[in-house]
mmCIF file of C-alpha atoms and ligand atoms in Angstrom:
data_model
loop_
_atom_site.group_PDB
_atom_site.id
_atom_site.type_symbol
_atom_site.label_atom_id
_atom_site.label_comp_id
_atom_site.label_asym_id
_atom_site.label_seq_id
_atom_site.Cartn_x
_atom_site.Cartn_y
_atom_site.Cartn_z
ATOM 1 C CA MET A 204 93.717 104.273 135.460
ATOM 2 C CA THR A 205 94.614 101.349 133.261
ATOM 3 C CA GLU A 206 98.296 100.660 132.692
ATOM 4 C CA ASP A 207 98.376 102.309 129.262
ATOM 5 C CA LEU A 208 97.013 105.649 130.408
ATOM 6 C CA LEU A 209 99.465 108.504 130.849
ATOM 7 C CA PRO A 210 99.362 111.367 133.328
ATOM 8 C CA THR A 211 99.389 114.431 131.043
ATOM 9 C CA LEU A 212 98.527 115.635 127.540
ATOM 10 C CA ALA A 213 102.222 116.282 126.871
ATOM 11 C CA ALA A 214 103.031 112.690 127.841
ATOM 12 C CA TYR A 215 100.480 111.428 125.284
ATOM 13 C CA GLU A 216 102.081 113.530 122.564
ATOM 14 C CA GLU A 217 105.567 112.298 123.371
ATOM 15 C CA ALA A 218 104.472 108.661 123.593
ATOM 16 C CA ALA A 219 102.540 108.904 120.302
ATOM 17 C CA ARG A 220 105.618 110.232 118.516
ATOM 18 C CA ALA A 221 107.573 107.268 119.835
ATOM 19 C CA ALA A 222 104.841 104.715 119.077
ATOM 20 C CA LEU A 223 104.068 105.637 115.464
ATOM 21 C CA SER A 224 106.268 104.408 112.613
ATOM 22 C CA PRO A 225 108.088 107.214 110.725
ATOM 23 C CA ARG A 226 105.563 106.899 107.855
ATOM 24 C CA LEU A 227 102.506 107.089 110.079
ATOM 25 C CA ALA A 228 104.049 109.953 112.048
ATOM 26 C CA ALA A 229 104.584 111.781 108.738
ATOM 27 C CA TYR A 230 100.910 111.322 107.844
ATOM 28 C CA PHE A 231 99.279 111.996 111.211
ATOM 29 C CA LEU A 232 101.576 114.441 112.977
ATOM 30 C CA ALA A 233 103.452 116.447 110.322
ATOM 31 C CA GLY A 234 102.239 119.435 108.309
ATOM 32 C CA ALA A 235 102.608 120.784 104.798
ATOM 33 C CA GLY A 236 105.780 122.362 103.398
ATOM 34 C CA ALA A 237 108.202 123.746 105.957
ATOM 35 C CA GLU A 238 105.495 123.321 108.644
ATOM 36 C CA THR A 239 105.351 127.079 109.171
ATOM 37 C CA THR A 240 101.588 127.040 109.724
ATOM 38 C CA LEU A 241 101.697 123.902 111.859
ATOM 39 C CA ALA A 242 104.130 125.684 114.193
ATOM 40 C CA ALA A 243 102.324 129.038 113.989
ATOM 41 C CA ASN A 244 99.048 127.483 115.168
ATOM 42 C CA GLN A 245 100.616 126.548 118.493
ATOM 43 C CA GLU A 246 102.863 129.623 118.751
ATOM 44 C CA ALA A 247 99.788 131.846 118.505
ATOM 45 C CA PHE A 248 98.422 130.319 121.711
ATOM 46 C CA GLY A 249 101.759 131.023 123.397
ATOM 47 C CA GLN A 250 101.371 134.686 122.466
ATOM 48 C CA VAL A 251 98.107 135.090 124.370
ATOM 49 C CA SER A 252 98.202 135.592 128.149
ATOM 50 C CA VAL A 253 95.262 135.207 130.496
ATOM 51 C CA ILE A 254 94.458 138.042 132.912
ATOM 52 C CA PRO A 255 92.653 136.306 135.772
ATOM 53 C CA ARG A 256 89.985 137.876 137.978
ATOM 54 C CA HIS A 257 89.842 136.703 141.586
ATOM 55 C CA LEU A 258 87.359 136.390 144.444
ATOM 56 C CA ARG A 259 84.327 136.151 142.205
ATOM 57 C CA ASP A 260 81.415 133.886 143.088
ATOM 58 C CA LEU A 261 81.891 130.738 141.018
ATOM 59 C CA ARG A 262 79.092 128.660 142.547
ATOM 60 C CA GLY A 263 76.894 126.973 139.941
ATOM 61 C CA GLY A 264 79.609 127.351 137.338
ATOM 62 C CA THR A 265 79.519 125.212 134.214
ATOM 63 C CA ALA A 266 81.448 124.699 130.988
ATOM 64 C CA GLN A 267 78.261 123.946 129.059
ATOM 65 C CA ALA A 268 78.164 125.213 125.487
ATOM 66 C CA ARG A 269 75.490 125.527 122.835
ATOM 67 C CA VAL A 270 76.451 124.632 119.279
ATOM 68 C CA GLY A 271 73.574 124.836 116.813
ATOM 69 C CA ASN A 272 70.734 122.982 118.486
ATOM 70 C CA LEU A 273 73.084 120.834 120.586
ATOM 71 C CA ARG A 274 73.853 121.447 124.233
ATOM 72 C CA LEU A 275 77.365 120.196 125.018
ATOM 73 C CA SER A 276 78.902 119.640 128.446
ATOM 74 C CA HIS A 277 82.104 121.258 127.148
ATOM 75 C CA PRO A 278 82.919 123.425 124.114
ATOM 76 C CA LEU A 279 85.172 120.663 122.768
ATOM 77 C CA ILE A 280 84.459 118.784 119.523
ATOM 78 C CA VAL A 281 86.480 115.983 117.942
ATOM 79 C CA ALA A 282 87.748 117.250 114.566
ATOM 80 C CA PRO A 283 87.330 115.061 111.482
ATOM 81 C CA PHE A 284 90.491 113.185 110.609
ATOM 82 C CA ALA A 285 91.030 110.452 108.063
ATOM 83 C CA TYR A 286 91.862 106.727 108.176
ATOM 84 C CA GLN A 287 91.722 106.128 111.921
ATOM 85 C CA THR A 288 92.129 102.349 111.476
ATOM 86 C CA LEU A 289 95.817 103.120 110.869
ATOM 87 C CA LEU A 290 96.052 104.232 114.507
ATOM 88 C CA THR A 291 94.058 101.530 116.264
ATOM 89 C CA PRO A 292 92.223 98.467 114.890
ATOM 90 C CA GLU A 293 88.734 99.732 115.786
ATOM 91 C CA GLY A 294 89.517 103.025 114.060
ATOM 92 C CA GLU A 295 86.648 105.524 113.954
ATOM 93 C CA ILE A 296 84.553 103.282 116.213
ATOM 94 C CA ALA A 297 87.198 103.644 118.944
ATOM 95 C CA THR A 298 87.014 107.429 118.639
ATOM 96 C CA ALA A 299 83.219 107.355 118.634
ATOM 97 C CA LYS A 300 83.195 105.310 121.848
ATOM 98 C CA ALA A 301 85.736 107.678 123.426
ATOM 99 C CA ALA A 302 83.714 110.742 122.464
ATOM 100 C CA ALA A 303 80.502 109.168 123.785
ATOM 101 C CA ALA A 304 82.199 108.261 127.073
ATOM 102 C CA GLN A 305 83.174 111.899 127.593
ATOM 103 C CA GLY A 306 79.976 113.400 126.168
ATOM 104 C CA ALA A 307 81.962 115.115 123.422
ATOM 105 C CA LEU A 308 80.515 115.776 119.972
ATOM 106 C CA MET A 309 82.475 113.946 117.256
ATOM 107 C CA THR A 310 82.780 114.792 113.577
ATOM 108 C CA LEU A 311 83.294 111.806 111.263
ATOM 109 C CA SER A 312 85.685 112.399 108.358
ATOM 110 C CA ALA A 313 84.608 111.808 104.758
ATOM 111 C CA GLN A 314 87.815 109.817 104.559
ATOM 112 C CA SER A 315 86.704 107.513 107.336
ATOM 113 C CA ALA A 316 87.953 103.959 106.930
ATOM 114 C CA THR A 317 84.743 102.728 108.624
ATOM 115 C CA LEU A 318 81.200 102.886 107.232
ATOM 116 C CA MET A 319 79.321 105.891 108.556
ATOM 117 C CA GLU A 320 76.353 103.717 109.536
ATOM 118 C CA ASP A 321 78.599 101.493 111.690
ATOM 119 C CA VAL A 322 80.157 104.485 113.427
ATOM 120 C CA ARG A 323 76.718 105.970 114.147
ATOM 121 C CA ALA A 324 75.592 102.635 115.616
ATOM 122 C CA ASN A 325 78.527 102.702 118.047
ATOM 123 C CA GLY A 326 78.702 106.370 118.832
ATOM 124 C CA PRO A 327 75.656 108.313 119.990
ATOM 125 C CA SER A 328 77.681 111.522 120.099
ATOM 126 C CA CYS A 329 79.144 111.146 116.597
ATOM 127 C CA LEU A 330 76.528 113.512 115.214
ATOM 128 C CA TRP A 331 78.397 115.521 112.580
ATOM 129 C CA PHE A 332 79.648 114.263 109.222
ATOM 130 C CA GLN A 333 82.392 116.061 107.314
ATOM 131 C CA LEU A 334 82.598 115.969 103.552
ATOM 132 C CA TYR A 335 84.459 117.456 100.644
ATOM 133 C CA TRP A 336 82.829 118.560 97.418
ATOM 134 C CA GLN A 337 82.267 115.404 95.333
ATOM 135 C CA THR A 338 83.057 116.924 91.901
ATOM 136 C CA THR A 339 79.351 117.266 90.960
ATOM 137 C CA ARG A 340 76.368 118.828 92.737
ATOM 138 C CA GLU A 341 74.372 115.592 92.518
ATOM 139 C CA ALA A 342 77.110 113.422 94.019
ATOM 140 C CA THR A 343 77.693 115.920 96.816
ATOM 141 C CA LEU A 344 73.983 116.094 97.633
ATOM 142 C CA ALA A 345 73.714 112.293 97.576
ATOM 143 C CA LEU A 346 76.460 112.036 100.199
ATOM 144 C CA CYS A 347 74.667 114.629 102.353
ATOM 145 C CA GLN A 348 71.445 112.641 102.052
ATOM 146 C CA ARG A 349 73.136 109.409 103.053
ATOM 147 C CA ALA A 350 74.570 111.138 106.145
ATOM 148 C CA ALA A 351 71.076 112.379 107.058
ATOM 149 C CA TRP A 352 69.640 108.847 106.699
ATOM 150 C CA ALA A 353 72.460 107.531 108.901
ATOM 151 C CA GLY A 354 71.303 109.889 111.665
ATOM 152 C CA PHE A 355 73.904 112.661 111.500
ATOM 153 C CA GLN A 356 72.508 116.009 112.603
ATOM 154 C CA ALA A 357 74.807 118.435 110.801
ATOM 155 C CA LEU A 358 77.397 118.492 108.046
ATOM 156 C CA VAL A 359 80.819 120.058 107.896
ATOM 157 C CA LEU A 360 81.872 120.976 104.364
ATOM 158 C CA THR A 361 85.641 121.407 104.179
ATOM 159 C CA ILE A 362 86.513 124.011 101.573
ATOM 160 C CA ASP A 363 90.220 124.654 102.116
ATOM 161 C CA ALA A 364 91.674 121.746 100.136
ATOM 162 C CA PRO A 365 90.792 121.994 96.428
ATOM 163 C CA VAL A 366 94.105 120.196 95.934
ATOM 164 C CA ASN A 367 96.317 118.448 98.461
ATOM 165 C CA GLY A 368 98.975 120.527 100.150
ATOM 166 C CA VAL A 369 102.634 119.849 99.491
ATOM 167 C CA ARG A 370 103.422 117.382 102.253
ATOM 168 C CA ASP A 371 107.211 117.198 102.357
ATOM 169 C CA ALA A 372 107.239 114.874 105.356
ATOM 170 C CA GLU A 373 104.955 112.327 103.643
ATOM 171 C CA ILE A 374 106.955 112.467 100.412
ATOM 172 C CA GLU A 375 110.263 112.026 102.233
ATOM 173 C CA SER A 376 109.006 109.139 104.360
ATOM 174 C CA GLY A 377 107.459 107.349 101.355
ATOM 175 C CA PHE A 378 104.012 107.308 102.997
ATOM 176 C CA ALA A 379 101.325 105.494 100.998
ATOM 177 C CA LEU A 380 97.967 104.247 102.232
ATOM 178 C CA PRO A 381 98.379 100.589 103.198
ATOM 179 C CA ASN A 382 96.097 98.021 101.550
ATOM 180 C CA GLY A 383 92.825 97.872 103.350
ATOM 181 C CA ALA A 384 92.664 101.549 104.378
ATOM 182 C CA ARG A 385 90.092 103.145 102.089
ATOM 183 C CA ALA A 386 87.586 105.962 102.251
ATOM 184 C CA VAL A 387 84.787 103.389 102.354
ATOM 185 C CA ASN A 388 81.934 105.904 102.369
ATOM 186 C CA LEU A 389 82.871 107.437 99.040
ATOM 187 C CA THR A 390 81.775 105.899 95.782
ATOM 188 C CA ASP A 391 84.113 106.142 92.817
ATOM 189 C CA GLN A 392 84.464 109.700 91.674
ATOM 190 C CA PRO A 393 85.476 110.931 88.254
ATOM 191 C CA GLN A 394 89.198 111.556 88.615
ATOM 192 C CA PRO A 395 91.128 114.511 87.195
ATOM 193 C CA ASN A 396 92.568 113.595 83.796
ATOM 194 C CA PHE A 397 96.336 113.154 83.929
ATOM 195 C CA ALA A 398 96.980 112.455 80.228
ATOM 196 C CA PRO A 399 100.141 114.109 78.824
ATOM 197 C CA LEU A 400 99.957 117.887 78.795
ATOM 198 C CA GLY A 401 99.272 119.846 75.630
ATOM 199 C CA GLU A 402 101.258 122.986 74.889
ATOM 200 C CA GLY A 403 100.542 125.775 77.358
ATOM 201 C CA GLU A 404 98.384 123.516 79.536
ATOM 202 C CA SER A 405 98.675 123.663 83.316
ATOM 203 C CA ALA A 406 98.527 120.339 85.138
ATOM 204 C CA ILE A 407 96.984 121.889 88.204
ATOM 205 C CA PHE A 408 94.643 124.568 86.849
ATOM 206 C CA ASP A 409 93.483 122.940 83.608
ATOM 207 C CA ARG A 410 93.008 119.468 85.012
ATOM 208 C CA ILE A 411 91.562 120.251 88.437
ATOM 209 C CA ALA A 412 89.959 123.701 88.543
ATOM 210 C CA HIS A 413 86.785 122.583 86.720
ATOM 211 C CA ILE A 414 85.892 120.107 89.493
ATOM 212 C CA VAL A 415 86.509 122.581 92.330
ATOM 213 C CA PRO A 416 83.342 124.197 93.748
ATOM 214 C CA ILE A 417 82.753 127.950 93.736
ATOM 215 C CA TRP A 418 80.434 130.073 95.888
ATOM 216 C CA LYS A 419 77.475 129.475 93.533
ATOM 217 C CA ASP A 420 77.781 125.700 94.120
ATOM 218 C CA ILE A 421 77.977 126.191 97.880
ATOM 219 C CA GLU A 422 74.871 128.403 97.825
ATOM 220 C CA TRP A 423 73.050 125.687 95.860
ATOM 221 C CA LEU A 424 74.124 123.011 98.351
ATOM 222 C CA LEU A 425 73.110 125.127 101.342
ATOM 223 C CA ASP A 426 69.678 125.580 99.743
ATOM 224 C CA ASN A 427 69.201 121.892 98.968
ATOM 225 C CA ALA A 428 70.957 119.873 101.672
ATOM 226 C CA PRO A 429 68.803 118.053 104.218
ATOM 227 C CA LEU A 430 70.973 119.171 107.174
ATOM 228 C CA PRO A 431 72.598 122.396 108.399
ATOM 229 C CA ILE A 432 76.107 122.859 107.012
ATOM 230 C CA TYR A 433 79.161 124.413 108.692
ATOM 231 C CA LEU A 434 81.905 125.606 106.342
ATOM 232 C CA LYS A 435 85.350 124.476 107.549
ATOM 233 C CA GLY A 436 88.601 126.101 106.519
ATOM 234 C CA ILE A 437 87.610 129.769 106.656
ATOM 235 C CA LEU A 438 90.475 132.192 107.402
ATOM 236 C CA HIS A 439 89.400 135.480 105.782
ATOM 237 C CA PRO A 440 86.718 137.657 107.412
ATOM 238 C CA ASP A 441 85.096 138.341 104.010
ATOM 239 C CA ASP A 442 84.754 134.595 103.348
ATOM 240 C CA ALA A 443 83.177 134.195 106.785
ATOM 241 C CA ALA A 444 80.656 136.929 105.943
ATOM 242 C CA LEU A 445 79.919 135.294 102.544
ATOM 243 C CA ALA A 446 79.380 131.933 104.238
ATOM 244 C CA MET A 447 76.870 133.339 106.711
ATOM 245 C CA LYS A 448 75.108 135.324 103.983
ATOM 246 C CA ALA A 449 74.805 132.143 101.898
ATOM 247 C CA GLY A 450 73.043 130.423 104.806
ATOM 248 C CA ALA A 451 75.779 128.359 106.472
ATOM 249 C CA ALA A 452 75.005 127.152 110.008
ATOM 250 C CA GLY A 453 78.354 128.557 111.046
ATOM 251 C CA VAL A 454 82.002 128.809 110.128
ATOM 252 C CA ILE A 455 84.978 126.799 111.322
ATOM 253 C CA VAL A 456 88.119 128.925 111.403
ATOM 254 C CA SER A 457 90.800 126.441 110.381
ATOM 255 C CA ASN A 458 93.883 125.905 108.265
ATOM 256 C CA HIS A 459 93.425 122.125 108.328
ATOM 257 C CA GLY A 460 95.991 121.750 111.095
ATOM 258 C CA GLY A 461 98.734 123.173 108.845
ATOM 259 C CA ARG A 462 98.306 120.344 106.307
ATOM 260 C CA VAL A 463 97.198 122.293 103.250
ATOM 261 C CA LEU A 464 98.565 125.806 102.497
ATOM 262 C CA ASP A 465 101.827 126.189 104.370
ATOM 263 C CA CYS A 466 102.289 129.799 105.519
ATOM 264 C CA ALA A 467 98.513 130.251 105.912
ATOM 265 C CA ILE A 468 97.673 132.435 108.920
ATOM 266 C CA ALA A 469 97.424 130.719 112.328
ATOM 267 C CA SER A 470 93.768 129.954 113.108
ATOM 268 C CA LEU A 471 93.822 131.767 116.449
ATOM 269 C CA ARG A 472 95.222 134.891 114.780
ATOM 270 C CA ALA A 473 92.447 134.822 112.174
ATOM 271 C CA LEU A 474 89.695 134.371 114.748
ATOM 272 C CA PRO A 475 89.093 137.896 116.179
ATOM 273 C CA ALA A 476 88.558 139.531 112.766
ATOM 274 C CA ILE A 477 86.207 136.727 111.736
ATOM 275 C CA ARG A 478 84.107 137.125 114.888
ATOM 276 C CA GLN A 479 84.030 140.856 114.172
ATOM 277 C CA ALA A 480 82.907 140.236 110.569
ATOM 278 C CA VAL A 481 80.012 137.880 111.374
ATOM 279 C CA GLY A 482 78.754 139.560 114.537
ATOM 280 C CA PRO A 483 77.975 138.172 117.985
ATOM 281 C CA ASN A 484 75.176 135.757 117.021
ATOM 282 C CA ALA A 485 76.831 133.678 114.284
ATOM 283 C CA MET A 486 78.276 130.262 115.221
ATOM 284 C CA VAL A 487 82.067 130.466 115.031
ATOM 285 C CA LEU A 488 84.178 127.397 115.769
ATOM 286 C CA MET A 489 87.946 127.121 115.429
ATOM 287 C CA ASP A 490 90.658 124.496 115.348
ATOM 288 C CA GLY A 491 94.415 124.261 114.989
ATOM 289 C CA GLY A 492 97.053 124.098 117.694
ATOM 290 C CA ILE A 493 94.927 123.370 120.765
ATOM 291 C CA ARG A 494 97.047 121.234 123.051
ATOM 292 C CA ARG A 495 95.901 122.277 126.548
ATOM 293 C CA GLY A 496 92.653 123.141 128.267
ATOM 294 C CA VAL A 497 93.786 126.734 128.682
ATOM 295 C CA ASP A 498 94.038 126.985 124.876
ATOM 296 C CA ILE A 499 90.273 126.368 124.686
ATOM 297 C CA PHE A 500 89.841 129.275 127.103
ATOM 298 C CA LYS A 501 91.952 131.561 124.889
ATOM 299 C CA ALA A 502 90.021 130.596 121.733
ATOM 300 C CA ILE A 503 86.710 131.358 123.411
ATOM 301 C CA ALA A 504 88.031 134.675 124.708
ATOM 302 C CA LEU A 505 88.950 135.604 121.130
ATOM 303 C CA GLY A 506 85.532 134.787 119.705
ATOM 304 C CA ALA A 507 85.001 131.028 119.335
ATOM 305 C CA ASP A 508 81.768 129.389 120.516
ATOM 306 C CA ALA A 509 83.553 126.027 120.670
ATOM 307 C CA VAL A 510 86.736 124.395 119.392
ATOM 308 C CA MET A 511 87.733 121.240 117.537
ATOM 309 C CA VAL A 512 90.785 119.135 118.334
ATOM 310 C CA GLY A 513 92.615 116.808 115.974
ATOM 311 C CA ARG A 514 96.175 115.862 116.934
ATOM 312 C CA PRO A 515 95.531 115.435 120.702
ATOM 313 C CA VAL A 516 92.906 112.754 119.919
ATOM 314 C CA ILE A 517 95.357 111.153 117.477
ATOM 315 C CA HIS A 518 97.919 111.009 120.310
ATOM 316 C CA GLY A 519 95.434 109.277 122.616
ATOM 317 C CA LEU A 520 94.374 106.754 119.953
ATOM 318 C CA ALA A 521 97.972 105.952 118.983
ATOM 319 C CA VAL A 522 98.969 105.324 122.596
ATOM 320 C CA ALA A 523 95.964 103.482 123.999
ATOM 321 C CA GLY A 524 93.096 103.235 121.483
ATOM 322 C CA ALA A 525 89.622 104.235 122.676
ATOM 323 C CA ALA A 526 90.731 104.500 126.312
ATOM 324 C CA GLY A 527 93.584 106.832 125.357
ATOM 325 C CA ALA A 528 91.349 109.050 123.222
ATOM 326 C CA ALA A 529 88.751 109.208 126.011
ATOM 327 C CA HIS A 530 91.430 110.103 128.556
ATOM 328 C CA VAL A 531 92.825 112.869 126.340
ATOM 329 C CA LEU A 532 89.338 114.356 125.950
ATOM 330 C CA ARG A 533 88.838 114.149 129.705
ATOM 331 C CA LEU A 534 92.175 115.845 130.436
ATOM 332 C CA LEU A 535 91.298 118.675 128.030
ATOM 333 C CA GLN A 536 87.859 119.089 129.617
ATOM 334 C CA ASP A 537 89.240 119.082 133.168
ATOM 335 C CA GLU A 538 92.048 121.490 132.310
ATOM 336 C CA PHE A 539 89.532 123.816 130.656
ATOM 337 C CA GLU A 540 87.310 123.883 133.749
ATOM 338 C CA ILE A 541 90.368 124.528 135.921
ATOM 339 C CA ALA A 542 91.387 127.414 133.627
ATOM 340 C CA MET A 543 87.858 128.855 133.894
ATOM 341 C CA MET A 544 87.911 128.718 137.693
ATOM 342 C CA LEU A 545 91.414 130.136 137.997
ATOM 343 C CA ALA A 546 90.529 132.973 135.619
ATOM 344 C CA GLY A 547 87.353 133.770 137.559
ATOM 345 C CA CYS A 548 84.865 132.751 134.856
ATOM 346 C CA ARG A 549 81.664 130.967 135.918
ATOM 347 C CA THR A 550 80.242 130.296 132.441
ATOM 348 C CA LEU A 551 81.380 130.607 128.852
ATOM 349 C CA ALA A 552 79.634 133.974 128.661
ATOM 350 C CA ASP A 553 82.162 135.309 131.192
ATOM 351 C CA ILE A 554 85.094 134.461 128.894
ATOM 352 C CA SER A 555 85.562 137.667 126.920
ATOM 353 C CA PRO A 556 88.398 139.476 125.125
ATOM 354 C CA GLU A 557 89.014 141.318 128.416
ATOM 355 C CA CYS A 558 90.235 138.036 129.924
ATOM 356 C CA VAL A 559 93.307 137.962 127.684
ATOM 357 C CA HIS A 560 96.288 140.070 126.678
ATOM 358 C CA LEU A 561 97.605 139.684 123.119
ATOM 359 C CA ASN A 562 101.366 139.712 122.689
ATOM 360 C CA TRP A 563 101.230 139.959 118.913
HETATM 361 C C1 LIG B 273 95.969 113.117 109.965
HETATM 362 C C2 LIG B 273 94.935 114.164 109.755
HETATM 363 C C3 LIG B 273 93.884 113.925 108.879
HETATM 364 C C4 LIG B 273 92.907 114.907 108.673
HETATM 365 N N1 LIG B 273 91.848 114.614 107.862
HETATM 366 C C5 LIG B 273 90.880 115.555 107.697
HETATM 367 C C6 LIG B 273 89.731 115.256 106.922
HETATM 368 O O1 LIG B 273 89.553 114.156 106.411
HETATM 369 N N2 LIG B 273 88.816 116.257 106.769
HETATM 370 C C7 LIG B 273 88.967 117.494 107.334
HETATM 371 O O2 LIG B 273 88.103 118.367 107.161
HETATM 372 N N3 LIG B 273 90.028 117.790 108.104
HETATM 373 C C8 LIG B 273 90.980 116.848 108.301
HETATM 374 N N4 LIG B 273 92.046 117.133 109.108
HETATM 375 C C9 LIG B 273 92.110 118.441 109.790
HETATM 376 C C10 LIG B 273 91.402 118.407 111.136
HETATM 377 O O3 LIG B 273 90.006 118.279 110.986
HETATM 378 C C11 LIG B 273 91.663 119.684 111.947
HETATM 379 O O4 LIG B 273 91.336 120.801 111.158
HETATM 380 C C12 LIG B 273 93.089 119.808 112.464
HETATM 381 O O5 LIG B 273 93.619 118.553 112.842
HETATM 382 C C13 LIG B 273 93.108 120.771 113.655
HETATM 383 O O6 LIG B 273 94.392 121.009 114.095
HETATM 384 P P1 LIG B 273 95.069 120.218 115.347
HETATM 385 O O7 LIG B 273 95.450 118.877 114.813
HETATM 386 O O8 LIG B 273 96.215 121.081 115.702
HETATM 387 O O9 LIG B 273 94.016 120.131 116.449
HETATM 388 C C14 LIG B 273 93.011 116.145 109.343
HETATM 389 C C15 LIG B 273 94.058 116.369 110.242
HETATM 390 C C16 LIG B 273 95.004 115.411 110.463
HETATM 391 C C17 LIG B 273 96.103 115.681 111.441
#
């Protein structure tokens, strides 16, 4: 262990809170509004207990997972998060190196502060690219095509943020993007028009709603994009069913880590009904609130094929750059395997709803 590495996931979280300035902590660690959803994501994991089985034959056990056409050593994916150069000078390249070192799939954010081609060149396991709708079909497709040329193998279209959430913590801290941190992969987009309002006009609906995609646009993109697309930000079982019917590669059950609609349902709580709605063969991923390896176990028991993690990787990067992020991923992977063994599960297929008791 190098000097900067810490012994536990909780120690990384505590050290990150101490290391980040109040403004950066407001951006990276806080949530929207009263942080009801941010808290609920983690509380939901606390309300699930594991019922272990003992004395089973665990020889040949493995945490291997299949996600799309990828075989992963663990069902753990790095979630897309923006502007990583604010956490460590190498930014997204540090995360890509960390993910590659641990064999973890990484998703690059559309709001990456590093060119997607440079991240790909430094990160063989940074294979997914996340994007938002780019106000027009053509611009959105062009971004998908660029990601395909850069060697990404799948896209994650985030659909839960047609406008930014109300981020009290950022407003109170006076957070603004420092000079030099830019979403360098995005070309200039037509911006909503903020001229003075006419009578009866709504600043939010009238000025923004016409550039927000609807299901018809998503269906068009799914038909035309060069790569499979996962829809991220699904919380309602009917939306999950619509996504699969439209041809999505899978759904990512997520409330954006509590950063968008405060009071949205905790991701873990939404998961069982979504699995039920899409059936056993659809790809269902989830994120939000995973802080321990045993949380991955609980998510899989409740229907996830794999999970994404955001804040824990942020903690690792803030404390010790690429080495910290790699160590956090390793701790999560090791803790997950330990949880599997202690619960008597040899493979992911053994982790079923019968392994858990819900206290909600
Ligand atoms: C600082 C920050 C920036 C984020 N940026 C993005 C983004 O650019 N695109 C996106 O789809 N999700 C973004 N997210 C949401 C994450 O992908 C993920 O859904 C969330 O962090 C999962 O919750 P967790 O942090 O509890 O693991 C961001 C999250 C954080 C904390």
